[in-house]
PDB file of C-alpha atoms in Angstrom:
ATOM      1  CA  MET A   1     122.043 116.897 116.351  1.00  0.00           C
ATOM      2  CA  ASN A   2     123.134 119.658 113.988  1.00  0.00           C
ATOM      3  CA  TYR A   3     124.545 117.026 111.625  1.00  0.00           C
ATOM      4  CA  LEU A   4     121.215 115.179 111.561  1.00  0.00           C
ATOM      5  CA  ARG A   5     119.269 118.386 111.044  1.00  0.00           C
ATOM      6  CA  TYR A   6     121.367 120.266 108.497  1.00  0.00           C
ATOM      7  CA  GLU A   7     123.358 117.567 106.686  1.00  0.00           C
ATOM      8  CA  LYS A   8     121.030 114.542 106.829  1.00  0.00           C
ATOM      9  CA  ASN A   9     117.889 116.697 106.709  1.00  0.00           C
ATOM     10  CA  LEU A  10     115.981 114.432 109.102  1.00  0.00           C
ATOM     11  CA  SER A  11     112.655 115.432 110.633  1.00  0.00           C
ATOM     12  CA  SER A  12     112.470 117.080 114.069  1.00  0.00           C
ATOM     13  CA  ASN A  13     110.798 114.009 115.585  1.00  0.00           C
ATOM     14  CA  THR A  14     113.508 111.703 114.266  1.00  0.00           C
ATOM     15  CA  ILE A  15     116.247 113.968 115.627  1.00  0.00           C
ATOM     16  CA  ILE A  16     114.619 114.091 119.059  1.00  0.00           C
ATOM     17  CA  ASN A  17     114.213 110.288 119.124  1.00  0.00           C
ATOM     18  CA  TYR A  18     117.816 109.709 118.012  1.00  0.00           C
ATOM     19  CA  GLY A  19     119.029 111.996 120.790  1.00  0.00           C
ATOM     20  CA  LYS A  20     116.991 110.109 123.399  1.00  0.00           C
ATOM     21  CA  ASP A  21     118.240 106.747 122.118  1.00  0.00           C
ATOM     22  CA  ILE A  22     121.888 107.802 122.308  1.00  0.00           C
ATOM     23  CA  GLU A  23     121.401 109.225 125.806  1.00  0.00           C
ATOM     24  CA  ASP A  24     119.679 105.991 126.848  1.00  0.00           C
ATOM     25  CA  PHE A  25     122.655 103.960 125.668  1.00  0.00           C
ATOM     26  CA  GLU A  26     125.090 106.241 127.479  1.00  0.00           C
ATOM     27  CA  THR A  27     123.086 105.878 130.699  1.00  0.00           C
ATOM     28  CA  TYR A  28     123.252 102.107 130.256  1.00  0.00           C
ATOM     29  CA  PHE A  29     127.001 101.761 129.781  1.00  0.00           C
ATOM     30  CA  ARG A  30     127.817 104.339 132.469  1.00  0.00           C
ATOM     31  CA  HIS A  31     126.183 101.973 134.970  1.00  0.00           C
ATOM     32  CA  CYS A  32     128.096  98.927 133.730  1.00  0.00           C
ATOM     33  CA  GLU A  33     131.013  97.529 135.650  1.00  0.00           C
ATOM     34  CA  GLY A  34     134.478  98.637 134.609  1.00  0.00           C
ATOM     35  CA  GLN A  35     133.871 102.375 134.111  1.00  0.00           C
ATOM     36  CA  LEU A  36     133.208 102.245 130.395  1.00  0.00           C
ATOM     37  CA  SER A  37     133.516 105.280 128.152  1.00  0.00           C
ATOM     38  CA  TRP A  38     132.625 106.078 124.535  1.00  0.00           C
ATOM     39  CA  GLU A  39     136.231 105.273 123.632  1.00  0.00           C
ATOM     40  CA  THR A  40     136.279 101.837 125.301  1.00  0.00           C
ATOM     41  CA  ILE A  41     132.874 100.457 124.289  1.00  0.00           C
ATOM     42  CA  ASP A  42     132.914  97.280 122.218  1.00  0.00           C
ATOM     43  CA  SER A  43     130.222  95.388 120.311  1.00  0.00           C
ATOM     44  CA  ASP A  44     129.491  93.122 123.304  1.00  0.00           C
ATOM     45  CA  VAL A  45     128.311  96.126 125.323  1.00  0.00           C
ATOM     46  CA  ILE A  46     125.909  97.100 122.551  1.00  0.00           C
ATOM     47  CA  ARG A  47     124.625  93.513 122.302  1.00  0.00           C
ATOM     48  CA  ASP A  48     124.035  93.467 126.073  1.00  0.00           C
ATOM     49  CA  TRP A  49     122.160  96.772 125.764  1.00  0.00           C
ATOM     50  CA  MET A  50     119.881  95.344 123.071  1.00  0.00           C
ATOM     51  CA  GLU A  51     119.322  92.205 125.134  1.00  0.00           C
ATOM     52  CA  SER A  52     118.398  94.270 128.186  1.00  0.00           C
ATOM     53  CA  MET A  53     115.811  96.162 126.129  1.00  0.00           C
ATOM     54  CA  MET A  54     114.252  92.931 124.873  1.00  0.00           C
ATOM     55  CA  ASP A  55     114.112  91.664 128.483  1.00  0.00           C
ATOM     56  CA  LYS A  56     112.201  94.826 129.433  1.00  0.00           C
ATOM     57  CA  GLY A  57     109.588  94.126 126.784  1.00  0.00           C
ATOM     58  CA  HIS A  58     110.727  96.384 123.941  1.00  0.00           C
ATOM     59  CA  THR A  59     109.671  95.187 120.504  1.00  0.00           C
ATOM     60  CA  ALA A  60     112.226  94.098 117.925  1.00  0.00           C
ATOM     61  CA  THR A  61     111.270  97.144 115.850  1.00  0.00           C
ATOM     62  CA  SER A  62     111.980  99.492 118.761  1.00  0.00           C
ATOM     63  CA  VAL A  63     115.364  97.878 119.433  1.00  0.00           C
ATOM     64  CA  ARG A  64     116.334  98.041 115.757  1.00  0.00           C
ATOM     65  CA  ARG A  65     115.418 101.733 115.635  1.00  0.00           C
ATOM     66  CA  ARG A  66     117.592 102.461 118.663  1.00  0.00           C
ATOM     67  CA  LEU A  67     120.477 100.508 117.163  1.00  0.00           C
ATOM     68  CA  SER A  68     120.056 102.538 113.969  1.00  0.00           C
ATOM     69  CA  ALA A  69     120.390 105.747 115.984  1.00  0.00           C
ATOM     70  CA  LEU A  70     123.538 104.429 117.649  1.00  0.00           C
ATOM     71  CA  ARG A  71     125.061 103.315 114.338  1.00  0.00           C
ATOM     72  CA  SER A  72     124.416 106.759 112.886  1.00  0.00           C
ATOM     73  CA  PHE A  73     126.134 108.351 115.879  1.00  0.00           C
ATOM     74  CA  PHE A  74     129.220 106.129 115.631  1.00  0.00           C
ATOM     75  CA  ARG A  75     129.542 106.742 111.886  1.00  0.00           C
ATOM     76  CA  PHE A  76     129.428 110.473 112.547  1.00  0.00           C
ATOM     77  CA  ALA A  77     131.957 110.277 115.399  1.00  0.00           C
ATOM     78  CA  LEU A  78     134.333 108.137 113.341  1.00  0.00           C
ATOM     79  CA  SER A  79     134.147 110.443 110.319  1.00  0.00           C
ATOM     80  CA  ARG A  80     135.008 113.408 112.567  1.00  0.00           C
ATOM     81  CA  LYS A  81     137.807 111.402 114.226  1.00  0.00           C
ATOM     82  CA  LEU A  82     136.135 111.803 117.605  1.00  0.00           C
ATOM     83  CA  LEU A  83     136.357 108.057 118.269  1.00  0.00           C
ATOM     84  CA  PRO A  84     138.978 105.487 117.223  1.00  0.00           C
ATOM     85  CA  LYS A  85     136.525 102.762 116.117  1.00  0.00           C
ATOM     86  CA  ASP A  86     132.910 101.941 115.326  1.00  0.00           C
ATOM     87  CA  PRO A  87     131.791  99.009 117.532  1.00  0.00           C
ATOM     88  CA  ALA A  88     128.289  98.997 116.004  1.00  0.00           C
ATOM     89  CA  HIS A  89     129.483  98.566 112.413  1.00  0.00           C
ATOM     90  CA  GLN A  90     128.696  94.869 111.940  1.00  0.00           C
ATOM     91  CA  LEU A  91     125.864  94.521 114.441  1.00  0.00           C
ATOM     92  CA  THR A  92     122.334  93.654 113.358  1.00  0.00           C
ATOM     93  CA  GLY A  93     119.220  94.062 115.446  1.00  0.00           C
ATOM     94  CA  PRO A  94     116.638  91.392 116.265  1.00  0.00           C
ATOM     95  CA  LYS A  95     114.481  90.337 113.340  1.00  0.00           C
ATOM     96  CA  ALA A  96     111.070  91.962 113.338  1.00  0.00           C
ATOM     97  CA  ARG A  97     108.009  90.195 112.015  1.00  0.00           C
ATOM     98  CA  LYS A  98     106.251  92.728 109.803  1.00  0.00           C
ATOM     99  CA  PRO A  99     102.488  92.678 110.258  1.00  0.00           C
ATOM    100  CA  LEU A 100     100.422  93.114 107.128  1.00  0.00           C
ATOM    101  CA  PRO A 101      99.067  96.659 106.819  1.00  0.00           C
ATOM    102  CA  GLN A 102      95.420  97.054 107.766  1.00  0.00           C
ATOM    103  CA  PHE A 103      93.088  98.620 105.244  1.00  0.00           C
ATOM    104  CA  VAL A 104      89.437  99.538 104.807  1.00  0.00           C
ATOM    105  CA  LYS A 105      87.649  97.566 102.098  1.00  0.00           C
ATOM    106  CA  GLU A 106      86.640  99.377  98.922  1.00  0.00           C
ATOM    107  CA  ALA A 107      82.937  98.685  99.537  1.00  0.00           C
ATOM    108  CA  GLU A 108      83.210 100.165 103.029  1.00  0.00           C
ATOM    109  CA  MET A 109      84.892 103.331 101.750  1.00  0.00           C
ATOM    110  CA  GLU A 110      82.250 103.696  99.045  1.00  0.00           C
ATOM    111  CA  LYS A 111      79.518 103.299 101.652  1.00  0.00           C
ATOM    112  CA  LEU A 112      81.073 105.991 103.844  1.00  0.00           C
ATOM    113  CA  LEU A 113      81.767 108.520 101.102  1.00  0.00           C
ATOM    114  CA  ASP A 114      78.581 107.985  99.042  1.00  0.00           C
ATOM    115  CA  SER A 115      75.943 107.810 101.801  1.00  0.00           C
ATOM    116  CA  PRO A 116      74.325 111.230 102.482  1.00  0.00           C
ATOM    117  CA  GLN A 117      73.053 110.126 105.904  1.00  0.00           C
ATOM    118  CA  TYR A 118      76.594 110.084 107.255  1.00  0.00           C
ATOM    119  CA  TRP A 119      77.242 113.726 106.375  1.00  0.00           C
ATOM    120  CA  SER A 120      75.587 116.985 107.358  1.00  0.00           C
ATOM    121  CA  ASP A 121      75.862 120.318 105.562  1.00  0.00           C
ATOM    122  CA  SER A 122      78.060 121.788 108.301  1.00  0.00           C
ATOM    123  CA  PHE A 123      81.512 123.178 107.590  1.00  0.00           C
ATOM    124  CA  ASN A 124      83.072 120.540 109.866  1.00  0.00           C
ATOM    125  CA  ASP A 125      81.536 117.707 107.871  1.00  0.00           C
ATOM    126  CA  VAL A 126      82.490 119.270 104.535  1.00  0.00           C
ATOM    127  CA  ARG A 127      86.067 119.564 105.806  1.00  0.00           C
ATOM    128  CA  SER A 128      86.084 116.015 107.233  1.00  0.00           C
ATOM    129  CA  ARG A 129      84.769 114.529 104.017  1.00  0.00           C
ATOM    130  CA  ALA A 130      87.331 116.467 101.961  1.00  0.00           C
ATOM    131  CA  ILE A 131      90.173 115.273 104.197  1.00  0.00           C
ATOM    132  CA  ILE A 132      89.097 111.620 104.156  1.00  0.00           C
ATOM    133  CA  LEU A 133      88.554 111.666 100.398  1.00  0.00           C
ATOM    134  CA  CYS A 134      91.928 113.369  99.877  1.00  0.00           C
ATOM    135  CA  LEU A 135      93.781 110.768 101.969  1.00  0.00           C
ATOM    136  CA  TYR A 136      91.974 107.844 100.332  1.00  0.00           C
ATOM    137  CA  SER A 137      92.146 109.204  96.763  1.00  0.00           C
ATOM    138  CA  THR A 138      95.832 110.146  96.785  1.00  0.00           C
ATOM    139  CA  GLY A 139      97.507 107.966  99.441  1.00  0.00           C
ATOM    140  CA  ILE A 140      99.427 110.914 100.875  1.00  0.00           C
ATOM    141  CA  ARG A 141     100.717 110.874 104.447  1.00  0.00           C
ATOM    142  CA  VAL A 142      98.891 112.855 107.119  1.00  0.00           C
ATOM    143  CA  SER A 143     101.988 115.063 107.562  1.00  0.00           C
ATOM    144  CA  GLU A 144     101.888 115.810 103.836  1.00  0.00           C
ATOM    145  CA  LEU A 145      98.194 116.653 104.006  1.00  0.00           C
ATOM    146  CA  ARG A 146      98.705 118.978 106.973  1.00  0.00           C
ATOM    147  CA  GLY A 147     101.567 120.739 105.173  1.00  0.00           C
ATOM    148  CA  MET A 148      99.722 121.346 101.905  1.00  0.00           C
ATOM    149  CA  LYS A 149      98.994 124.918 100.860  1.00  0.00           C
ATOM    150  CA  ASP A 150      96.296 126.266  98.580  1.00  0.00           C
ATOM    151  CA  SER A 151      98.984 126.876  95.973  1.00  0.00           C
ATOM    152  CA  ASP A 152      99.873 123.165  95.979  1.00  0.00           C
ATOM    153  CA  VAL A 153      96.505 122.282  94.420  1.00  0.00           C
ATOM    154  CA  ASP A 154      96.337 122.580  90.635  1.00  0.00           C
ATOM    155  CA  PHE A 155      92.631 122.377  89.779  1.00  0.00           C
ATOM    156  CA  CYS A 156      93.243 122.670  86.029  1.00  0.00           C
ATOM    157  CA  LYS A 157      95.558 119.641  85.851  1.00  0.00           C
ATOM    158  CA  CYS A 158      93.981 117.863  88.873  1.00  0.00           C
ATOM    159  CA  GLN A 159      97.363 117.511  90.583  1.00  0.00           C
ATOM    160  CA  LEU A 160      98.706 117.941  94.086  1.00  0.00           C
ATOM    161  CA  LYS A 161     102.257 119.072  94.777  1.00  0.00           C
ATOM    162  CA  VAL A 162     103.257 117.056  97.823  1.00  0.00           C
ATOM    163  CA  THR A 163     106.274 117.620 100.068  1.00  0.00           C
ATOM    164  CA  GLY A 164     107.238 114.303 101.648  1.00  0.00           C
ATOM    165  CA  LYS A 165     109.999 112.977 103.880  1.00  0.00           C
ATOM    166  CA  ARG A 166     113.306 114.856 103.749  1.00  0.00           C
ATOM    167  CA  ASN A 167     111.519 117.640 101.831  1.00  0.00           C
ATOM    168  CA  LYS A 168     111.296 115.511  98.683  1.00  0.00           C
ATOM    169  CA  GLN A 169     108.541 116.720  96.393  1.00  0.00           C
ATOM    170  CA  ARG A 170     106.329 114.700  94.089  1.00  0.00           C
ATOM    171  CA  VAL A 171     103.202 115.324  92.039  1.00  0.00           C
ATOM    172  CA  VAL A 172     100.108 113.212  92.711  1.00  0.00           C
ATOM    173  CA  PRO A 173      97.052 113.193  90.421  1.00  0.00           C
ATOM    174  CA  PHE A 174      93.469 113.241  91.656  1.00  0.00           C
ATOM    175  CA  GLY A 175      90.021 112.784  90.144  1.00  0.00           C
ATOM    176  CA  ASN A 176      86.967 114.956  89.546  1.00  0.00           C
ATOM    177  CA  GLU A 177      85.272 113.849  92.758  1.00  0.00           C
ATOM    178  CA  LEU A 178      88.105 115.212  94.902  1.00  0.00           C
ATOM    179  CA  LYS A 179      88.298 118.313  92.683  1.00  0.00           C
ATOM    180  CA  GLU A 180      84.656 119.124  93.425  1.00  0.00           C
ATOM    181  CA  MET A 181      85.045 118.294  97.120  1.00  0.00           C
ATOM    182  CA  LEU A 182      88.117 120.514  97.553  1.00  0.00           C
ATOM    183  CA  SER A 183      86.431 123.355  95.662  1.00  0.00           C
ATOM    184  CA  GLU A 184      83.406 123.147  97.961  1.00  0.00           C
ATOM    185  CA  TYR A 185      85.618 122.993 101.053  1.00  0.00           C
ATOM    186  CA  ILE A 186      87.720 126.014 100.038  1.00  0.00           C
ATOM    187  CA  SER A 187      84.598 128.024  99.207  1.00  0.00           C
ATOM    188  CA  ARG A 188      83.009 127.252 102.594  1.00  0.00           C
ATOM    189  CA  ARG A 189      86.284 127.829 104.437  1.00  0.00           C
ATOM    190  CA  ASN A 190      86.777 131.281 102.920  1.00  0.00           C
ATOM    191  CA  LYS A 191      83.211 132.275 103.787  1.00  0.00           C
ATOM    192  CA  GLU A 192      82.986 130.889 107.316  1.00  0.00           C
ATOM    193  CA  ILE A 193      86.529 130.877 108.752  1.00  0.00           C
ATOM    194  CA  GLU A 194      88.890 133.758 109.409  1.00  0.00           C
ATOM    195  CA  VAL A 195      91.963 132.109 107.912  1.00  0.00           C
ATOM    196  CA  GLU A 196      95.347 132.953 109.459  1.00  0.00           C
ATOM    197  CA  THR A 197      97.568 130.746 107.300  1.00  0.00           C
ATOM    198  CA  ASP A 198      98.184 129.722 103.698  1.00  0.00           C
ATOM    199  CA  LEU A 199      97.684 126.053 104.598  1.00  0.00           C
ATOM    200  CA  LEU A 200      94.907 124.245 102.751  1.00  0.00           C
ATOM    201  CA  PHE A 201      93.222 122.541 105.693  1.00  0.00           C
ATOM    202  CA  VAL A 202      92.555 124.684 108.743  1.00  0.00           C
ATOM    203  CA  SER A 203      90.858 124.212 112.087  1.00  0.00           C
ATOM    204  CA  ASP A 204      87.975 126.348 113.330  1.00  0.00           C
ATOM    205  CA  ASN A 205      90.409 128.987 114.636  1.00  0.00           C
ATOM    206  CA  GLY A 206      91.854 129.538 111.168  1.00  0.00           C
ATOM    207  CA  LYS A 207      95.197 127.886 111.934  1.00  0.00           C
ATOM    208  CA  GLY A 208      96.662 124.690 110.575  1.00  0.00           C
ATOM    209  CA  MET A 209      95.163 121.437 111.814  1.00  0.00           C
ATOM    210  CA  THR A 210      97.015 119.297 114.341  1.00  0.00           C
ATOM    211  CA  TYR A 211      97.691 115.602 113.836  1.00  0.00           C
ATOM    212  CA  GLN A 212      95.315 114.825 116.704  1.00  0.00           C
ATOM    213  CA  GLN A 213      92.469 116.731 115.021  1.00  0.00           C
ATOM    214  CA  VAL A 214      92.926 114.892 111.726  1.00  0.00           C
ATOM    215  CA  ARG A 215      93.270 111.525 113.451  1.00  0.00           C
ATOM    216  CA  ALA A 216      90.112 112.069 115.513  1.00  0.00           C
ATOM    217  CA  LEU A 217      87.899 112.959 112.554  1.00  0.00           C
ATOM    218  CA  VAL A 218      89.229 110.068 110.468  1.00  0.00           C
ATOM    219  CA  SER A 219      88.784 107.567 113.303  1.00  0.00           C
ATOM    220  CA  ASP A 220      85.254 108.740 114.116  1.00  0.00           C
ATOM    221  CA  HIS A 221      84.044 108.445 110.527  1.00  0.00           C
ATOM    222  CA  LEU A 222      85.773 105.140 109.748  1.00  0.00           C
ATOM    223  CA  ALA A 223      84.115 103.661 112.847  1.00  0.00           C
ATOM    224  CA  ILE A 224      80.787 104.003 111.020  1.00  0.00           C
ATOM    225  CA  VAL A 225      81.722 101.453 108.335  1.00  0.00           C
ATOM    226  CA  THR A 226      84.557  99.265 109.653  1.00  0.00           C
ATOM    227  CA  THR A 227      85.307  97.174 112.721  1.00  0.00           C
ATOM    228  CA  LEU A 228      89.066  97.724 112.444  1.00  0.00           C
ATOM    229  CA  LYS A 229      90.637  98.602 115.772  1.00  0.00           C
ATOM    230  CA  LYS A 230      93.213 100.775 114.047  1.00  0.00           C
ATOM    231  CA  ARG A 231      91.485 103.639 112.233  1.00  0.00           C
ATOM    232  CA  SER A 232      94.296 106.175 111.841  1.00  0.00           C
ATOM    233  CA  PRO A 233      94.880 108.359 108.747  1.00  0.00           C
ATOM    234  CA  HIS A 234      97.679 105.946 107.788  1.00  0.00           C
ATOM    235  CA  VAL A 235      95.070 103.211 107.336  1.00  0.00           C
ATOM    236  CA  LEU A 236      93.660 105.292 104.476  1.00  0.00           C
ATOM    237  CA  ARG A 237      97.122 105.324 102.895  1.00  0.00           C
ATOM    238  CA  HIS A 238      97.173 101.525 103.149  1.00  0.00           C
ATOM    239  CA  SER A 239      93.639 101.425 101.739  1.00  0.00           C
ATOM    240  CA  PHE A 240      94.680 103.555  98.764  1.00  0.00           C
ATOM    241  CA  ALA A 241      97.651 101.305  97.932  1.00  0.00           C
ATOM    242  CA  THR A 242      95.650  98.108  98.311  1.00  0.00           C
ATOM    243  CA  ALA A 243      92.785  99.404  96.147  1.00  0.00           C
ATOM    244  CA  MET A 244      95.225 100.494  93.440  1.00  0.00           C
ATOM    245  CA  LEU A 245      96.921  97.084  93.270  1.00  0.00           C
ATOM    246  CA  ASN A 246      93.627  95.209  93.424  1.00  0.00           C
ATOM    247  CA  ASN A 247      92.431  97.162  90.401  1.00  0.00           C
ATOM    248  CA  GLY A 248      95.459  96.524  88.210  1.00  0.00           C
ATOM    249  CA  ALA A 249      97.957  99.282  89.058  1.00  0.00           C
ATOM    250  CA  GLY A 250     101.630  98.354  88.720  1.00  0.00           C
ATOM    251  CA  LEU A 251     103.875  98.164  91.763  1.00  0.00           C
ATOM    252  CA  GLN A 252     106.262 100.790  90.392  1.00  0.00           C
ATOM    253  CA  SER A 253     103.395 103.223  89.820  1.00  0.00           C
ATOM    254  CA  VAL A 254     102.088 102.749  93.362  1.00  0.00           C
ATOM    255  CA  LYS A 255     105.635 103.253  94.677  1.00  0.00           C
ATOM    256  CA  SER A 256     105.870 106.609  92.885  1.00  0.00           C
ATOM    257  CA  LEU A 257     102.451 107.752  94.087  1.00  0.00           C
ATOM    258  CA  LEU A 258     103.225 106.856  97.706  1.00  0.00           C
ATOM    259  CA  GLY A 259     106.660 108.489  97.582  1.00  0.00           C
ATOM    260  CA  HIS A 260     108.508 105.358  98.740  1.00  0.00           C
ATOM    261  CA  GLU A 261     112.280 105.381  98.243  1.00  0.00           C
ATOM    262  CA  SER A 262     112.499 101.607  97.839  1.00  0.00           C
ATOM    263  CA  ILE A 263     110.255  99.199  95.966  1.00  0.00           C
ATOM    264  CA  ALA A 264     110.703  96.809  98.914  1.00  0.00           C
ATOM    265  CA  THR A 265     108.588  99.129 101.069  1.00  0.00           C
ATOM    266  CA  THR A 266     105.759  98.992  98.542  1.00  0.00           C
ATOM    267  CA  GLU A 267     105.950  95.212  98.110  1.00  0.00           C
ATOM    268  CA  ILE A 268     104.279  94.595 101.475  1.00  0.00           C
ATOM    269  CA  TYR A 269     100.996  95.565  99.816  1.00  0.00           C
ATOM    270  CA  THR A 270     101.325  92.658  97.389  1.00  0.00           C
ATOM    271  CA  HIS A 271     101.112  90.333 100.397  1.00  0.00           C
ATOM    272  CA  THR A 272      97.960  92.126 101.492  1.00  0.00           C
ATOM    273  CA  THR A 273      96.322  91.767  98.096  1.00  0.00           C
ATOM    274  CA  PHE A 274      97.353  88.105  97.870  1.00  0.00           C
ATOM    275  CA  GLU A 275      95.750  87.403 101.242  1.00  0.00           C
ATOM    276  CA  GLN A 276      92.576  89.017  99.949  1.00  0.00           C
ATOM    277  CA  LEU A 277      92.721  86.882  96.791  1.00  0.00           C
ATOM    278  CA  LYS A 278      93.079  83.737  98.900  1.00  0.00           C
ATOM    279  CA  LYS A 279      89.951  84.634 100.889  1.00  0.00           C
ATOM    280  CA  ILE A 280      88.013  85.274  97.665  1.00  0.00           C
ATOM    281  CA  TYR A 281      89.213  81.927  96.301  1.00  0.00           C
ATOM    282  CA  GLU A 282      88.276  80.049  99.464  1.00  0.00           C
ATOM    283  CA  ASN A 283      84.817  81.598  99.521  1.00  0.00           C
ATOM    284  CA  ALA A 284      84.124  81.226  95.804  1.00  0.00           C
ATOM    285  CA  HIS A 285      85.634  77.927  94.660  1.00  0.00           C
ATOM    286  CA  PRO A 286      83.539  74.825  95.392  1.00  0.00           C
ATOM    287  CA  ARG A 287      86.620  72.667  95.962  1.00  0.00           C
ATOM    288  CA  ALA A 288      88.618  75.164  98.006  1.00  0.00           C
TER     289      ALA A 288
END
């Protein structure tokens, strides 16, 4: 766990999940016949473990994540000479079918953000609108939004300094609309809330907002304009990427804005935009 935290610089949630996955595997092989130990495990035991998880209804994605945790553990143990071999080295998990990311249509987002009847003059609504516009205008993750400080907003250059996964920082531009919205929010916040933190977005008690608070306000407002079942803050990240590509942005540019390490992660949005193009074609062409 110390290796994951201090050398790999993984998030707390990832470390906790990896620990649970490794303990789950140990519980499994301890109950196998033949009194297995970490030293005597072979690849067949790991395959049986994965198969047992699939039989219990675990998704392929869940099984692959657990295998990843186990592979990381064996690599660590082998490098420290704690184990004589790595039985997970050549194993691959079950193939997962990646669903296309859900997104809110541009017209729906415009309707939500531009319609005065959906917003009151209360501080809560000013904050909610600023958060939704920030997520949709920049594509940042909800964890990045919650971690932003006042000092991370450069109003002169219209830029956000964002701290992403593994503490990697990037700069994301924003437009005049978000500039005005953030200025209004900060002004109202400083007048009406006794702030106890240097975080940009705060709850009514002056402390940083929880994930549940951000998710609830995003879900409630998106429900006004979309029938999507999934209305999490991450949907706004998908909506940002899809809108950018639909309006001519290059894949590499979108990758940089989203903070993806690999272009392959960003490419899934090209499938989304192609599906949208097919629907437009089918609806518009007389011979489709």
